[in-house]
PDB file of C-alpha atoms in Angstrom:
ATOM      1  CA  GLN J   1      70.680 -17.523  -2.809  1.00 95.00           C
ATOM      2  CA  VAL J   2      72.683 -19.159  -0.047  1.00 97.00           C
ATOM      3  CA  GLN J   3      71.163 -18.551   3.344  1.00 98.00           C
ATOM      4  CA  LEU J   4      72.131 -19.754   6.807  1.00 98.00           C
ATOM      5  CA  VAL J   5      69.868 -19.016   9.757  1.00 98.00           C
ATOM      6  CA  GLU J   6      70.943 -19.805  13.301  1.00 98.00           C
ATOM      7  CA  SER J   7      68.465 -20.276  16.140  1.00 98.00           C
ATOM      8  CA  GLY J   8      68.285 -21.653  19.642  1.00 97.00           C
ATOM      9  CA  GLY J   9      70.268 -19.024  21.476  1.00 97.00           C
ATOM     10  CA  GLY J  10      69.140 -17.458  24.723  1.00 97.00           C
ATOM     11  CA  VAL J  11      69.919 -17.107  28.396  1.00 97.00           C
ATOM     12  CA  VAL J  12      70.941 -20.312  30.165  1.00 97.00           C
ATOM     13  CA  GLN J  13      72.271 -21.076  33.624  1.00 97.00           C
ATOM     14  CA  PRO J  14      75.811 -22.378  34.108  1.00 97.00           C
ATOM     15  CA  GLY J  15      75.982 -26.143  33.806  1.00 97.00           C
ATOM     16  CA  ARG J  16      72.814 -26.365  31.744  1.00 97.00           C
ATOM     17  CA  PRO J  17      72.630 -27.558  28.102  1.00 97.00           C
ATOM     18  CA  LEU J  18      71.528 -25.727  24.985  1.00 98.00           C
ATOM     19  CA  ARG J  19      71.201 -26.789  21.361  1.00 98.00           C
ATOM     20  CA  LEU J  20      71.777 -24.429  18.472  1.00 98.00           C
ATOM     21  CA  SER J  21      70.453 -25.033  14.979  1.00 98.00           C
ATOM     22  CA  CYS J  22      71.628 -23.730  11.642  1.00 98.00           C
ATOM     23  CA  ALA J  23      69.057 -23.983   8.859  1.00 98.00           C
ATOM     24  CA  ALA J  24      70.539 -23.961   5.370  1.00 98.00           C
ATOM     25  CA  SER J  25      68.815 -23.027   2.135  1.00 97.00           C
ATOM     26  CA  GLY J  26      69.734 -22.080  -1.417  1.00 97.00           C
ATOM     27  CA  PHE J  27      72.323 -24.833  -1.802  1.00 97.00           C
ATOM     28  CA  THR J  28      72.770 -28.573  -1.308  1.00 97.00           C
ATOM     29  CA  LEU J  29      73.855 -28.874   2.310  1.00 97.00           C
ATOM     30  CA  SER J  30      74.997 -32.479   1.857  1.00 97.00           C
ATOM     31  CA  SER J  31      77.772 -31.308  -0.463  1.00 96.00           C
ATOM     32  CA  TYR J  32      79.452 -29.022   2.058  1.00 97.00           C
ATOM     33  CA  ALA J  33      81.355 -29.175   5.297  1.00 96.00           C
ATOM     34  CA  MET J  34      80.226 -26.693   7.926  1.00 97.00           C
ATOM     35  CA  TYR J  35      81.638 -25.100  11.027  1.00 97.00           C
ATOM     36  CA  TRP J  36      80.641 -23.041  14.047  1.00 98.00           C
ATOM     37  CA  VAL J  37      82.528 -19.950  15.127  1.00 98.00           C
ATOM     38  CA  ARG J  38      81.763 -17.826  18.179  1.00 98.00           C
ATOM     39  CA  GLN J  39      82.462 -14.273  19.232  1.00 98.00           C
ATOM     40  CA  ALA J  40      82.351 -13.208  22.858  1.00 98.00           C
ATOM     41  CA  PRO J  41      81.072  -9.664  23.475  1.00 97.00           C
ATOM     42  CA  GLY J  42      83.682  -7.174  22.302  1.00 95.00           C
ATOM     43  CA  LYS J  43      86.128  -9.944  21.431  1.00 96.00           C
ATOM     44  CA  GLY J  44      87.452 -11.655  18.312  1.00 97.00           C
ATOM     45  CA  LEU J  45      86.367 -14.717  16.398  1.00 97.00           C
ATOM     46  CA  GLU J  46      87.009 -18.188  17.819  1.00 97.00           C
ATOM     47  CA  TRP J  47      86.597 -21.382  15.816  1.00 96.00           C
ATOM     48  CA  VAL J  48      84.473 -23.903  17.729  1.00 98.00           C
ATOM     49  CA  ALA J  49      83.732 -27.033  15.684  1.00 97.00           C
ATOM     50  CA  PHE J  50      83.862 -28.534  12.189  1.00 96.00           C
ATOM     51  CA  ILE J  51      81.789 -31.271  10.561  1.00 96.00           C
ATOM     52  CA  SER J  52      82.446 -32.885   7.194  1.00 95.00           C
ATOM     53  CA  PHE J  53      79.828 -32.974   4.454  1.00 96.00           C
ATOM     54  CA  ASP J  54      78.539 -36.381   5.510  1.00 96.00           C
ATOM     55  CA  GLY J  55      79.085 -36.055   9.253  1.00 96.00           C
ATOM     56  CA  SER J  56      81.799 -38.696   9.339  1.00 96.00           C
ATOM     57  CA  ASN J  57      84.505 -36.331  10.585  1.00 94.00           C
ATOM     58  CA  LYS J  58      84.164 -33.892  13.453  1.00 96.00           C
ATOM     59  CA  TYR J  59      86.768 -31.681  15.060  1.00 96.00           C
ATOM     60  CA  TYR J  60      86.600 -29.356  18.043  1.00 96.00           C
ATOM     61  CA  ALA J  61      88.509 -26.527  19.646  1.00 95.00           C
ATOM     62  CA  ASP J  62      90.199 -27.553  22.881  1.00 94.00           C
ATOM     63  CA  SER J  63      88.016 -25.062  24.780  1.00 96.00           C
ATOM     64  CA  VAL J  64      84.837 -27.017  23.988  1.00 97.00           C
ATOM     65  CA  LYS J  65      86.088 -30.559  23.474  1.00 97.00           C
ATOM     66  CA  GLY J  66      84.090 -33.037  25.536  1.00 97.00           C
ATOM     67  CA  ARG J  67      81.290 -30.529  26.182  1.00 98.00           C
ATOM     68  CA  PHE J  68      80.048 -29.572  22.702  1.00 98.00           C
ATOM     69  CA  THR J  69      78.894 -31.880  19.916  1.00 98.00           C
ATOM     70  CA  ILE J  70      78.409 -30.871  16.300  1.00 98.00           C
ATOM     71  CA  SER J  71      76.014 -32.880  14.136  1.00 98.00           C
ATOM     72  CA  ARG J  72      73.959 -32.541  10.997  1.00 98.00           C
ATOM     73  CA  ASP J  73      70.793 -33.820   9.394  1.00 98.00           C
ATOM     74  CA  ASN J  74      71.176 -33.319   5.669  1.00 97.00           C
ATOM     75  CA  SER J  75      67.602 -34.466   5.087  1.00 97.00           C
ATOM     76  CA  LYS J  76      66.449 -31.507   7.192  1.00 98.00           C
ATOM     77  CA  ASN J  77      69.085 -29.120   5.792  1.00 97.00           C
ATOM     78  CA  THR J  78      70.206 -28.380   9.325  1.00 98.00           C
ATOM     79  CA  VAL J  79      73.431 -28.396  11.314  1.00 98.00           C
ATOM     80  CA  TYR J  80      73.378 -28.504  15.102  1.00 98.00           C
ATOM     81  CA  LEU J  81      75.629 -27.603  17.987  1.00 98.00           C
ATOM     82  CA  GLN J  82      74.759 -29.347  21.245  1.00 98.00           C
ATOM     83  CA  MET J  83      76.342 -27.464  24.102  1.00 98.00           C
ATOM     84  CA  ASN J  84      76.536 -29.140  27.500  1.00 98.00           C
ATOM     85  CA  SER J  85      78.007 -28.045  30.827  1.00 97.00           C
ATOM     86  CA  LEU J  86      77.865 -24.428  29.762  1.00 98.00           C
ATOM     87  CA  ARG J  87      80.170 -21.925  31.421  1.00 97.00           C
ATOM     88  CA  SER J  88      80.111 -18.154  31.648  1.00 97.00           C
ATOM     89  CA  GLU J  89      83.016 -18.039  29.187  1.00 97.00           C
ATOM     90  CA  ASP J  90      80.797 -19.684  26.549  1.00 98.00           C
ATOM     91  CA  THR J  91      78.762 -16.476  26.368  1.00 98.00           C
ATOM     92  CA  ALA J  92      79.038 -15.336  22.761  1.00 98.00           C
ATOM     93  CA  VAL J  93      77.340 -14.881  19.428  1.00 98.00           C
ATOM     94  CA  TYR J  94      77.518 -18.206  17.627  1.00 98.00           C
ATOM     95  CA  TYR J  95      77.794 -18.237  13.847  1.00 98.00           C
ATOM     96  CA  CYS J  96      77.486 -21.173  11.506  1.00 98.00           C
ATOM     97  CA  ALA J  97      79.285 -21.021   8.183  1.00 98.00           C
ATOM     98  CA  ARG J  98      79.625 -23.019   4.984  1.00 98.00           C
ATOM     99  CA  ILE J  99      83.073 -24.367   4.199  1.00 96.00           C
ATOM    100  CA  VAL J 100      84.403 -24.551   0.658  1.00 94.00           C
ATOM    101  CA  GLY J 101      87.604 -26.190  -0.474  1.00 88.00           C
ATOM    102  CA  THR J 102      88.137 -27.207   3.168  1.00 82.00           C
ATOM    103  CA  THR J 103      90.034 -24.047   3.893  1.00 87.00           C
ATOM    104  CA  ARG J 104      87.587 -21.167   4.140  1.00 92.00           C
ATOM    105  CA  ALA J 105      84.045 -20.118   4.995  1.00 96.00           C
ATOM    106  CA  ASP J 106      82.281 -18.425   2.121  1.00 96.00           C
ATOM    107  CA  HIS J 107      78.830 -17.858   3.648  1.00 97.00           C
ATOM    108  CA  TRP J 108      77.902 -17.067   7.223  1.00 98.00           C
ATOM    109  CA  GLY J 109      74.672 -16.858   9.168  1.00 98.00           C
ATOM    110  CA  GLN J 110      73.663 -13.767  11.116  1.00 97.00           C
ATOM    111  CA  GLY J 111      74.500 -15.396  14.442  1.00 98.00           C
ATOM    112  CA  THR J 112      72.599 -16.312  17.592  1.00 98.00           C
ATOM    113  CA  LEU J 113      73.455 -14.997  21.051  1.00 98.00           C
ATOM    114  CA  VAL J 114      74.078 -17.396  23.908  1.00 98.00           C
ATOM    115  CA  SER J 115      74.312 -15.866  27.366  1.00 98.00           C
ATOM    116  CA  VAL J 116      75.371 -18.106  30.233  1.00 98.00           C
ATOM    117  CA  SER J 117      74.391 -16.506  33.494  1.00 96.00           C
ATOM    118  CA  SER J 118      72.825 -17.402  36.813  1.00 92.00           C
TER     119      SER J 118
ATOM    120  CA  GLN N   1      95.681 -16.208  23.329  1.00 73.00           C
ATOM    121  CA  SER N   2      95.661 -16.764  19.583  1.00 80.00           C
ATOM    122  CA  ALA N   3      98.392 -18.634  17.738  1.00 88.00           C
ATOM    123  CA  LEU N   4      98.292 -15.810  15.190  1.00 93.00           C
ATOM    124  CA  THR N   5      99.373 -12.231  15.807  1.00 96.00           C
ATOM    125  CA  GLN N   6      97.815  -9.143  14.221  1.00 97.00           C
ATOM    126  CA  PRO N   7      98.230  -5.455  14.991  1.00 97.00           C
ATOM    127  CA  ALA N   8      95.360  -4.179  17.097  1.00 97.00           C
ATOM    128  CA  SER N   9      94.720  -1.244  14.802  1.00 97.00           C
ATOM    129  CA  VAL N  10      95.740   0.245  11.481  1.00 98.00           C
ATOM    130  CA  SER N  11      94.600   3.551  10.066  1.00 97.00           C
ATOM    131  CA  GLY N  12      94.873   5.449   6.826  1.00 96.00           C
ATOM    132  CA  SER N  13      93.392   8.327   4.885  1.00 97.00           C
ATOM    133  CA  PRO N  14      90.991   7.855   2.000  1.00 97.00           C
ATOM    134  CA  GLY N  15      92.846   6.799  -1.132  1.00 97.00           C
ATOM    135  CA  GLN N  16      95.874   5.510   0.722  1.00 97.00           C
ATOM    136  CA  SER N  17      97.015   1.904   0.970  1.00 97.00           C
ATOM    137  CA  ILE N  18      97.321   0.006   4.225  1.00 98.00           C
ATOM    138  CA  THR N  19      98.684  -3.415   5.060  1.00 98.00           C
ATOM    139  CA  ILE N  20      97.630  -5.707   7.895  1.00 98.00           C
ATOM    140  CA  SER N  21     100.020  -8.439   8.957  1.00 97.00           C
ATOM    141  CA  CYS N  22      99.216 -11.859  10.367  1.00 96.00           C
ATOM    142  CA  THR N  23     102.135 -13.687  11.920  1.00 95.00           C
ATOM    143  CA  GLY N  24     102.037 -17.346  12.883  1.00 90.00           C
ATOM    144  CA  THR N  25     104.361 -20.284  12.979  1.00 84.00           C
ATOM    145  CA  SER N  26     105.276 -23.085  10.632  1.00 79.00           C
ATOM    146  CA  SER N  27     102.222 -24.897  11.997  1.00 78.00           C
ATOM    147  CA  TYR N  28      99.974 -21.976  11.204  1.00 80.00           C
ATOM    148  CA  VAL N  29     100.461 -19.792   8.135  1.00 80.00           C
ATOM    149  CA  GLY N  30     104.012 -20.844   7.291  1.00 81.00           C
ATOM    150  CA  GLY N  31     103.415 -24.484   6.549  1.00 80.00           C
ATOM    151  CA  TYR N  32     100.222 -24.097   4.567  1.00 80.00           C
ATOM    152  CA  HIS N  33      98.983 -21.962   1.718  1.00 82.00           C
ATOM    153  CA  TYR N  34      95.596 -21.732   3.443  1.00 90.00           C
ATOM    154  CA  VAL N  35      95.310 -18.271   4.955  1.00 94.00           C
ATOM    155  CA  SER N  36      91.988 -16.464   4.692  1.00 96.00           C
ATOM    156  CA  TRP N  37      90.968 -12.928   5.587  1.00 98.00           C
ATOM    157  CA  TYR N  38      87.535 -11.884   6.856  1.00 98.00           C
ATOM    158  CA  GLN N  39      86.007  -8.422   7.142  1.00 98.00           C
ATOM    159  CA  GLN N  40      83.480  -7.738   9.889  1.00 98.00           C
ATOM    160  CA  HIS N  41      81.466  -4.575  10.302  1.00 98.00           C
ATOM    161  CA  PRO N  42      79.952  -3.890  13.754  1.00 96.00           C
ATOM    162  CA  GLY N  43      76.997  -6.125  14.486  1.00 95.00           C
ATOM    163  CA  LYS N  44      77.390  -8.023  11.226  1.00 97.00           C
ATOM    164  CA  ALA N  45      78.588 -11.478  10.230  1.00 97.00           C
ATOM    165  CA  PRO N  46      82.120 -11.898   8.903  1.00 98.00           C
ATOM    166  CA  LYS N  47      82.661 -11.732   5.141  1.00 98.00           C
ATOM    167  CA  LEU N  48      85.331 -13.658   3.251  1.00 98.00           C
ATOM    168  CA  MET N  49      87.686 -11.247   1.493  1.00 98.00           C
ATOM    169  CA  ILE N  50      90.749 -13.341   0.608  1.00 97.00           C
ATOM    170  CA  TYR N  51      91.384 -17.097   0.652  1.00 96.00           C
ATOM    171  CA  ASP N  52      94.347 -19.387   0.022  1.00 94.00           C
ATOM    172  CA  VAL N  53      96.658 -16.442   0.793  1.00 95.00           C
ATOM    173  CA  SER N  54      95.949 -14.370  -2.305  1.00 96.00           C
ATOM    174  CA  LYS N  55      92.734 -15.434  -4.043  1.00 96.00           C
ATOM    175  CA  ARG N  56      89.759 -13.132  -4.137  1.00 97.00           C
ATOM    176  CA  PRO N  57      86.174 -14.462  -4.062  1.00 96.00           C
ATOM    177  CA  SER N  58      83.810 -13.300  -6.745  1.00 95.00           C
ATOM    178  CA  GLY N  59      82.368  -9.927  -5.869  1.00 95.00           C
ATOM    179  CA  VAL N  60      85.194  -8.728  -3.649  1.00 97.00           C
ATOM    180  CA  SER N  61      86.840  -5.534  -4.815  1.00 97.00           C
ATOM    181  CA  ASN N  62      90.265  -5.855  -6.429  1.00 96.00           C
ATOM    182  CA  ARG N  63      91.421  -3.198  -3.981  1.00 98.00           C
ATOM    183  CA  PHE N  64      91.901  -6.095  -1.575  1.00 98.00           C
ATOM    184  CA  SER N  65      94.944  -8.306  -2.066  1.00 98.00           C
ATOM    185  CA  GLY N  66      96.812 -10.894  -0.041  1.00 97.00           C
ATOM    186  CA  SER N  67     100.333 -12.245   0.144  1.00 96.00           C
ATOM    187  CA  LYS N  68     102.588 -14.341   2.338  1.00 94.00           C
ATOM    188  CA  SER N  69     106.255 -14.478   3.217  1.00 93.00           C
ATOM    189  CA  GLY N  70     107.490 -17.156   5.560  1.00 91.00           C
ATOM    190  CA  ASN N  71     105.276 -17.234   8.651  1.00 92.00           C
ATOM    191  CA  THR N  72     103.634 -13.874   7.936  1.00 95.00           C
ATOM    192  CA  ALA N  73     100.611 -13.287   5.740  1.00 96.00           C
ATOM    193  CA  SER N  74      99.455  -9.824   4.763  1.00 97.00           C
ATOM    194  CA  LEU N  75      96.261  -8.150   3.608  1.00 98.00           C
ATOM    195  CA  THR N  76      96.621  -4.934   1.631  1.00 98.00           C
ATOM    196  CA  ILE N  77      93.768  -2.543   1.016  1.00 98.00           C
ATOM    197  CA  SER N  78      94.477  -0.077  -1.776  1.00 97.00           C
ATOM    198  CA  GLY N  79      92.562   3.118  -2.432  1.00 97.00           C
ATOM    199  CA  LEU N  80      91.153   3.082   1.086  1.00 97.00           C
ATOM    200  CA  GLN N  81      87.458   3.993   1.292  1.00 97.00           C
ATOM    201  CA  ALA N  82      85.176   4.882   4.181  1.00 97.00           C
ATOM    202  CA  GLU N  83      83.307   1.583   3.759  1.00 97.00           C
ATOM    203  CA  ASP N  84      86.529  -0.319   4.448  1.00 98.00           C
ATOM    204  CA  GLU N  85      86.398   0.743   8.085  1.00 98.00           C
ATOM    205  CA  ALA N  86      85.837  -2.556   9.898  1.00 98.00           C
ATOM    206  CA  ASP N  87      87.562  -5.324  11.817  1.00 98.00           C
ATOM    207  CA  TYR N  88      89.715  -7.722   9.824  1.00 98.00           C
ATOM    208  CA  TYR N  89      90.608 -11.238  10.910  1.00 98.00           C
ATOM    209  CA  CYS N  90      93.126 -13.598   9.416  1.00 97.00           C
ATOM    210  CA  SER N  91      92.482 -17.317   9.681  1.00 96.00           C
ATOM    211  CA  SER N  92      94.651 -20.335   9.047  1.00 93.00           C
ATOM    212  CA  TYR N  93      93.512 -23.842   8.259  1.00 89.00           C
ATOM    213  CA  THR N  94      95.707 -26.583   9.660  1.00 82.00           C
ATOM    214  CA  SER N  95      95.899 -30.327   9.317  1.00 75.00           C
ATOM    215  CA  GLY N  96      93.023 -32.262  10.855  1.00 72.00           C
ATOM    216  CA  SER N  97      90.487 -29.713   9.704  1.00 76.00           C
ATOM    217  CA  THR N  98      91.076 -27.310  12.547  1.00 89.00           C
ATOM    218  CA  TYR N  99      91.129 -23.573  12.175  1.00 93.00           C
ATOM    219  CA  VAL N 100      92.566 -20.635  14.041  1.00 94.00           C
ATOM    220  CA  PHE N 101      91.705 -16.947  13.871  1.00 96.00           C
ATOM    221  CA  GLY N 102      93.930 -14.012  14.600  1.00 96.00           C
ATOM    222  CA  PRO N 103      92.859 -11.509  17.287  1.00 97.00           C
ATOM    223  CA  GLY N 104      91.625  -9.057  14.686  1.00 97.00           C
ATOM    224  CA  THR N 105      92.714  -5.641  13.442  1.00 98.00           C
ATOM    225  CA  LYS N 106      90.539  -2.557  13.584  1.00 98.00           C
ATOM    226  CA  VAL N 107      90.900  -0.489  10.437  1.00 98.00           C
ATOM    227  CA  THR N 108      90.098   3.189  10.800  1.00 97.00           C
ATOM    228  CA  VAL N 109      89.670   5.514   7.835  1.00 96.00           C
ATOM    229  CA  LEU N 110      90.810   8.942   8.938  1.00 93.00           C
TER     230      LEU N 110
END
């Protein structure tokens, strides 16, 4: 069955970097686009970044543009989110999700918590 | 502040029908037939309930239905059940492979 497992979250100081990973199994990752969505404590969902099936196209929310980088290694069945210059407002649970038909996410991971605090 | 607007909360009694609205602009919702709805229970990952305005993924109850008129999309839950109590988010795909979520609606089963 399709499974997505995020890892790499934790407590990090403002300005420091952190890299999240999303390990995919149960399907051929190289056939699917993926995205990251985050949810601040007690808040709603916010789309963060999108990567096409082959990594050739990447798009970002304005709130993270220039600081976050999405990438993938299809040979390792893993998608990454490199987060630099972290701010307190980046504190959230980060979910990765599989995109189908470009328009929707049909499978989600369980999320990983990132807490930016001094 | 989201480009989409949803009511903060909607409630209904078991067996009733409720409708959640999602209002955007011609850039979001109105101009595309790509509105999705996600259900999220506390502490859980979101679950896709409706996509492309009115299509239901395999395994989702037919009590859930979607529609759109102009810049407003709607999710209707018929025969409301206790397990439907959750947060619901609309989402719109736009050109350039960007996405936007609504602020979410808390559904309470009375």
